XYZ file of C-alpha atoms in Angstrom:
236
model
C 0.000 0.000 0.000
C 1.185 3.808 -0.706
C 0.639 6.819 1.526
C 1.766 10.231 0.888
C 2.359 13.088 2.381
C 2.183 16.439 0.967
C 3.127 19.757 2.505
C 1.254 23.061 1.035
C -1.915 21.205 -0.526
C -4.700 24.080 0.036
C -3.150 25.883 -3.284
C -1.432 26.006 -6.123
C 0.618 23.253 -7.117
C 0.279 21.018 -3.723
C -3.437 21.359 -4.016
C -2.725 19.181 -7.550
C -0.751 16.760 -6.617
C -2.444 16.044 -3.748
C -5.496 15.321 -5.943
C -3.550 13.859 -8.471
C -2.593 11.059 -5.880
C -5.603 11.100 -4.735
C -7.300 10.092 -8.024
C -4.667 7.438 -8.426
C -5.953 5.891 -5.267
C -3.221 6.830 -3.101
C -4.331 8.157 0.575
C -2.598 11.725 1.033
C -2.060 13.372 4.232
C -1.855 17.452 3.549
C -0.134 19.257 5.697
C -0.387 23.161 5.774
C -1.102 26.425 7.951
C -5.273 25.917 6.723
C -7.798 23.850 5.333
C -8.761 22.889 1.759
C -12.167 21.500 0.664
C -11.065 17.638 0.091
C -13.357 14.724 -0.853
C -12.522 11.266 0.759
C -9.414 9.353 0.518
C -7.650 12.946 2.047
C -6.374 13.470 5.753
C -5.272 16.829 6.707
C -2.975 18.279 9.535
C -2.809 22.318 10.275
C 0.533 23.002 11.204
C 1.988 26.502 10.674
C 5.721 25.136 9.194
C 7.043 28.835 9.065
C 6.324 28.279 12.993
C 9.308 26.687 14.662
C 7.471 25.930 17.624
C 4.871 24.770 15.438
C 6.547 22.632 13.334
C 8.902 20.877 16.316
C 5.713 19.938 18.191
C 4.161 18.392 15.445
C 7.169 16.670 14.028
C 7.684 15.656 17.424
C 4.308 14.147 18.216
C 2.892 10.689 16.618
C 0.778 11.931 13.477
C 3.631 10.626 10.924
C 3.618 7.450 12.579
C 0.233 6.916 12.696
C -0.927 7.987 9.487
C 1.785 6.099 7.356
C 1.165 2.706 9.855
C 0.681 -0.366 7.673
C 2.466 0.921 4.386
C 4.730 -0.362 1.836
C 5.903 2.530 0.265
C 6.321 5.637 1.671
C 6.060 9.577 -0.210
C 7.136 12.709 1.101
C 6.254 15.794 -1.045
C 7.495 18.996 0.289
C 5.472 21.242 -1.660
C 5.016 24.133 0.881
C 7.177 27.216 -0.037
C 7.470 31.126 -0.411
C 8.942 33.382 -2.344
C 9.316 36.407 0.240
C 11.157 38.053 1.442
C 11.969 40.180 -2.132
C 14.758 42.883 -2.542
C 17.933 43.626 -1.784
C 19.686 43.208 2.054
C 19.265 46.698 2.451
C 15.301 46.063 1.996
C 15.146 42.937 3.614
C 13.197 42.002 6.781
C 14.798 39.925 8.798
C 11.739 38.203 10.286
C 10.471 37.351 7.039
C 14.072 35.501 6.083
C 13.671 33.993 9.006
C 10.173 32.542 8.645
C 11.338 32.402 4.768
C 14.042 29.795 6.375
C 11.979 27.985 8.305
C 9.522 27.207 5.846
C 11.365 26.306 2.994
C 14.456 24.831 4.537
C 13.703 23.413 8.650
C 10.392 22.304 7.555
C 11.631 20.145 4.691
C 14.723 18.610 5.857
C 12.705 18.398 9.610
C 10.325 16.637 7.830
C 12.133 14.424 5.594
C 14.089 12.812 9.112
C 10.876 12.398 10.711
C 9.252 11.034 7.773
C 11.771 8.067 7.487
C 11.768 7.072 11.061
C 8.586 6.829 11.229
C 7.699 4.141 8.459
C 11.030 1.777 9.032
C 9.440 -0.671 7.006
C 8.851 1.021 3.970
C 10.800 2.088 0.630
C 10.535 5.904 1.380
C 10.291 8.590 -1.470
C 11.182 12.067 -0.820
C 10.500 14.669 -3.273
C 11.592 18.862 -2.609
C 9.880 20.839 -4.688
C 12.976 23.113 -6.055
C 13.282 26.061 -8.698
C 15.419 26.889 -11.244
C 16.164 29.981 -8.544
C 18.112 26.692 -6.724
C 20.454 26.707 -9.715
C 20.943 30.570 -10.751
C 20.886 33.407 -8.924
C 18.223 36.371 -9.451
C 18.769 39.929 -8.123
C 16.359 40.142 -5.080
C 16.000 36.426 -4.381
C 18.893 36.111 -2.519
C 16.643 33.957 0.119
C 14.546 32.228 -1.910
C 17.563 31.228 -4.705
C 19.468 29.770 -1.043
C 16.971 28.008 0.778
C 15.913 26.187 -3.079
C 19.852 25.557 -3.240
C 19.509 24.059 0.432
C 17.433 21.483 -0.904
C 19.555 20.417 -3.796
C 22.302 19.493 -1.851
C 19.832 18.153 0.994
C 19.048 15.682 -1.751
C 22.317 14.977 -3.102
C 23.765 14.363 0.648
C 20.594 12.114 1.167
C 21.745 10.102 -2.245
C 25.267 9.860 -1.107
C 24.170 7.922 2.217
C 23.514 5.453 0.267
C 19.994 3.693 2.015
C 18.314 1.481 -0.915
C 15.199 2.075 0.734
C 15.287 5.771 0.593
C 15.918 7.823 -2.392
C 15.603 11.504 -2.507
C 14.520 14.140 -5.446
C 15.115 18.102 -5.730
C 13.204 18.406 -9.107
C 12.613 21.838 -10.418
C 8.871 21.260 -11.442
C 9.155 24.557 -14.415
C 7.103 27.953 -14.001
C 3.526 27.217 -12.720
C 0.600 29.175 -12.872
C -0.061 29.829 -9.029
C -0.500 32.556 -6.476
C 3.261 32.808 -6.246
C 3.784 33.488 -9.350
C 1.050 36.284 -9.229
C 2.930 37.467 -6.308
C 6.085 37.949 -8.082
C 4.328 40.052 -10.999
C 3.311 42.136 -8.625
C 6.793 43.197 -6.971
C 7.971 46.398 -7.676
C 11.170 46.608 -10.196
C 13.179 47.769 -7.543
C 12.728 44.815 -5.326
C 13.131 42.392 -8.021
C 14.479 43.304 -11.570
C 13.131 40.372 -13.754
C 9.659 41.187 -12.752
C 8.835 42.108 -16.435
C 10.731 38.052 -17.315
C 8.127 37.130 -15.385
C 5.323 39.337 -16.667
C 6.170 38.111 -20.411
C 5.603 34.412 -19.518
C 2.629 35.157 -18.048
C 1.184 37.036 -21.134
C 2.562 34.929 -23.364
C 0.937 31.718 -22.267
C 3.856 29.649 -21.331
C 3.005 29.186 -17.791
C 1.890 25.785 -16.758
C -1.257 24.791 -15.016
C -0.650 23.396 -11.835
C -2.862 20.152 -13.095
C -0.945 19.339 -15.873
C 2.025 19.874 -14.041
C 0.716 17.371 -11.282
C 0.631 15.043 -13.662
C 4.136 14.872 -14.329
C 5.487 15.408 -10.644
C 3.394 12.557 -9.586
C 4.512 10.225 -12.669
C 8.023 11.276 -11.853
C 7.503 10.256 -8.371
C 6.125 6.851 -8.666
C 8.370 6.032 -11.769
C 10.827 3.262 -11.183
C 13.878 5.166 -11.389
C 13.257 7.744 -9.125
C 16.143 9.092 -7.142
C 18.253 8.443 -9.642
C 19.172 11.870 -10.086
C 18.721 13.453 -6.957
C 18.745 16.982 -8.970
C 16.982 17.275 -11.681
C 14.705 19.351 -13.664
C 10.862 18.175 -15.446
C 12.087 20.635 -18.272
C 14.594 18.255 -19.792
C-alpha cells in the first residue's frame, strides 16, 4: 500500500498533486497552515511550518507514525514554499528571512528525518519541490535562490548515504501558474528586476497549469527510477 504526504496542498501546485494522488488511489495526508475543501481518501494536519514551535511539536508528536502505519511505500512531497522576502539586504526584513528559512528549509529537511523514522518498514520517497532559482541566482531572491539551493544538496547528501530504501529528489517542477507566481508580478522593479521576465511568460501563455504539471510530478515520483538523479529538472 502507498501513503503520501504532501506539505502546502490548500493551493497552487500542492493542491494538484495532492489530488492527483488522490485520483490514483493513493491516501494523502496534507499538511499546511489551513484547510482545503477535500473529498474522501484525504487526511489533513494544520501546522503553521514557518512556525518553529509549530513545526517541532508536530514533528515531534505521533501523526507521521500513525498515518503512514501499515504501508509499503512511503512519499514525502514537500510542496510548501514562499517566495518572500523580495529585494535587496538593504530592503530585507529579517523576520520574514527567518520565517522564509523555516519554511522552505527546517520544515523540509525536519520533515524528511521524521518522515523516514517513522515508516522503518517502507521504501521511502522524498521529493523537494525546487526552482530553477536553486540553480541561478536572481537579483532580489537572494533567500529564496538559497533556501531552493539548500534542498539540492539536501538531496544529493541524502543520495550519497547510500539507504536502498530511501531515495531523494530536488526536481525543479518549471514555471507554474499559481498565487506565487502572481505574487512575483506584482513586486515592484526595484525589489526584483526580472519582474517584467516574469510578466512576459505570463502574457505569453507559457506558464503551466498546476494540473498538468501534477501530472508529471506525480509520474516522476512513482516512476521506477526515481532518485536516480537526486537533482533534476521536469524541463529536460
Amino acid at each position: 500500500m502507498i501513503k503520501a504526504i504532501v506539505t502546502g496542498h490548500t493551493r497552487g501546485l500542492g493542491a494538484a498533486v495532492a489530488a492527483e494522488l488522490v485520483v490514483r488511489g493513493i491516501p494523502v495526508l496534507g499538511v499546511a497552515r489551513g484547510r482545503a475543501e477535500i473529498g474522501e481518501g484525504m487526511e489533513q494536519a494544520v501546522v503553521d511550518l514557518s512556525d518553529a514551535a509549530a513545526l517541532a511539536a508536530w514533528v515531534g508528536g505521533h501523526a507521521l507514525r500513525s498515518f503512514l502505519a501499515g504501508c509499503d511505500q512511503a512519499l514525502l512531497v514537500n510542496n510548501a514554499g514562499m517566495v518572500t522576502p523580495v529585494g535587496p539586504l538593504a530592503d530585507q526584513d529579517p523576520l520574514a528571512a527567518l520565517r522564509a528559512v523555516t519554511l522552505n528549509v527546517a520544515a523540509p529537511l525536519a520533515l524528511a528525518g521524521a518522515f523516514v523514522q517513522a515508516a522503518p518498514q517502507a521504501e521511502r520517497r522524498i521529493l523537494h519541490i525546487s526552482s530553477g532559482a536553486g540553480r541561478s541566482a536572481y537579483p532580489g531572491w537572494s533567500v529564496y535562490c538559497a533556501t531552493k539551493a539548500a534542498l539540492d544538496q539536501h538531496a544529493r547528501a541524502v543520495a550519497l548515504d547510500g539507504d536502498p530504501r530511501v531515495r531523494a529528489c530536488s526536481l525543479a517542477p518549471g514555471v507554474i501558474d499559481t498565487d506565487m507566481q502572481a505574487e512575483i508580478r506584482a513586486t515592484p522593479d526595484d525589489k526584483f528586476p526580472l519582474r517584467q521576465r516574469f510578466v512576459d511568460m505570463k502574457d505569453s501563455g507559457v506558464l503551466l497549469a498546476p494540473a498538468a504539471c501534477a501530472v508529471h510530478v506525480v509520474d516522476y515520483l512513482l516512476a521506477g527510477g526515481f532518485g536516480g538523479r537526486p537533482v533534476d529538472d521536469l524541463r529536460g
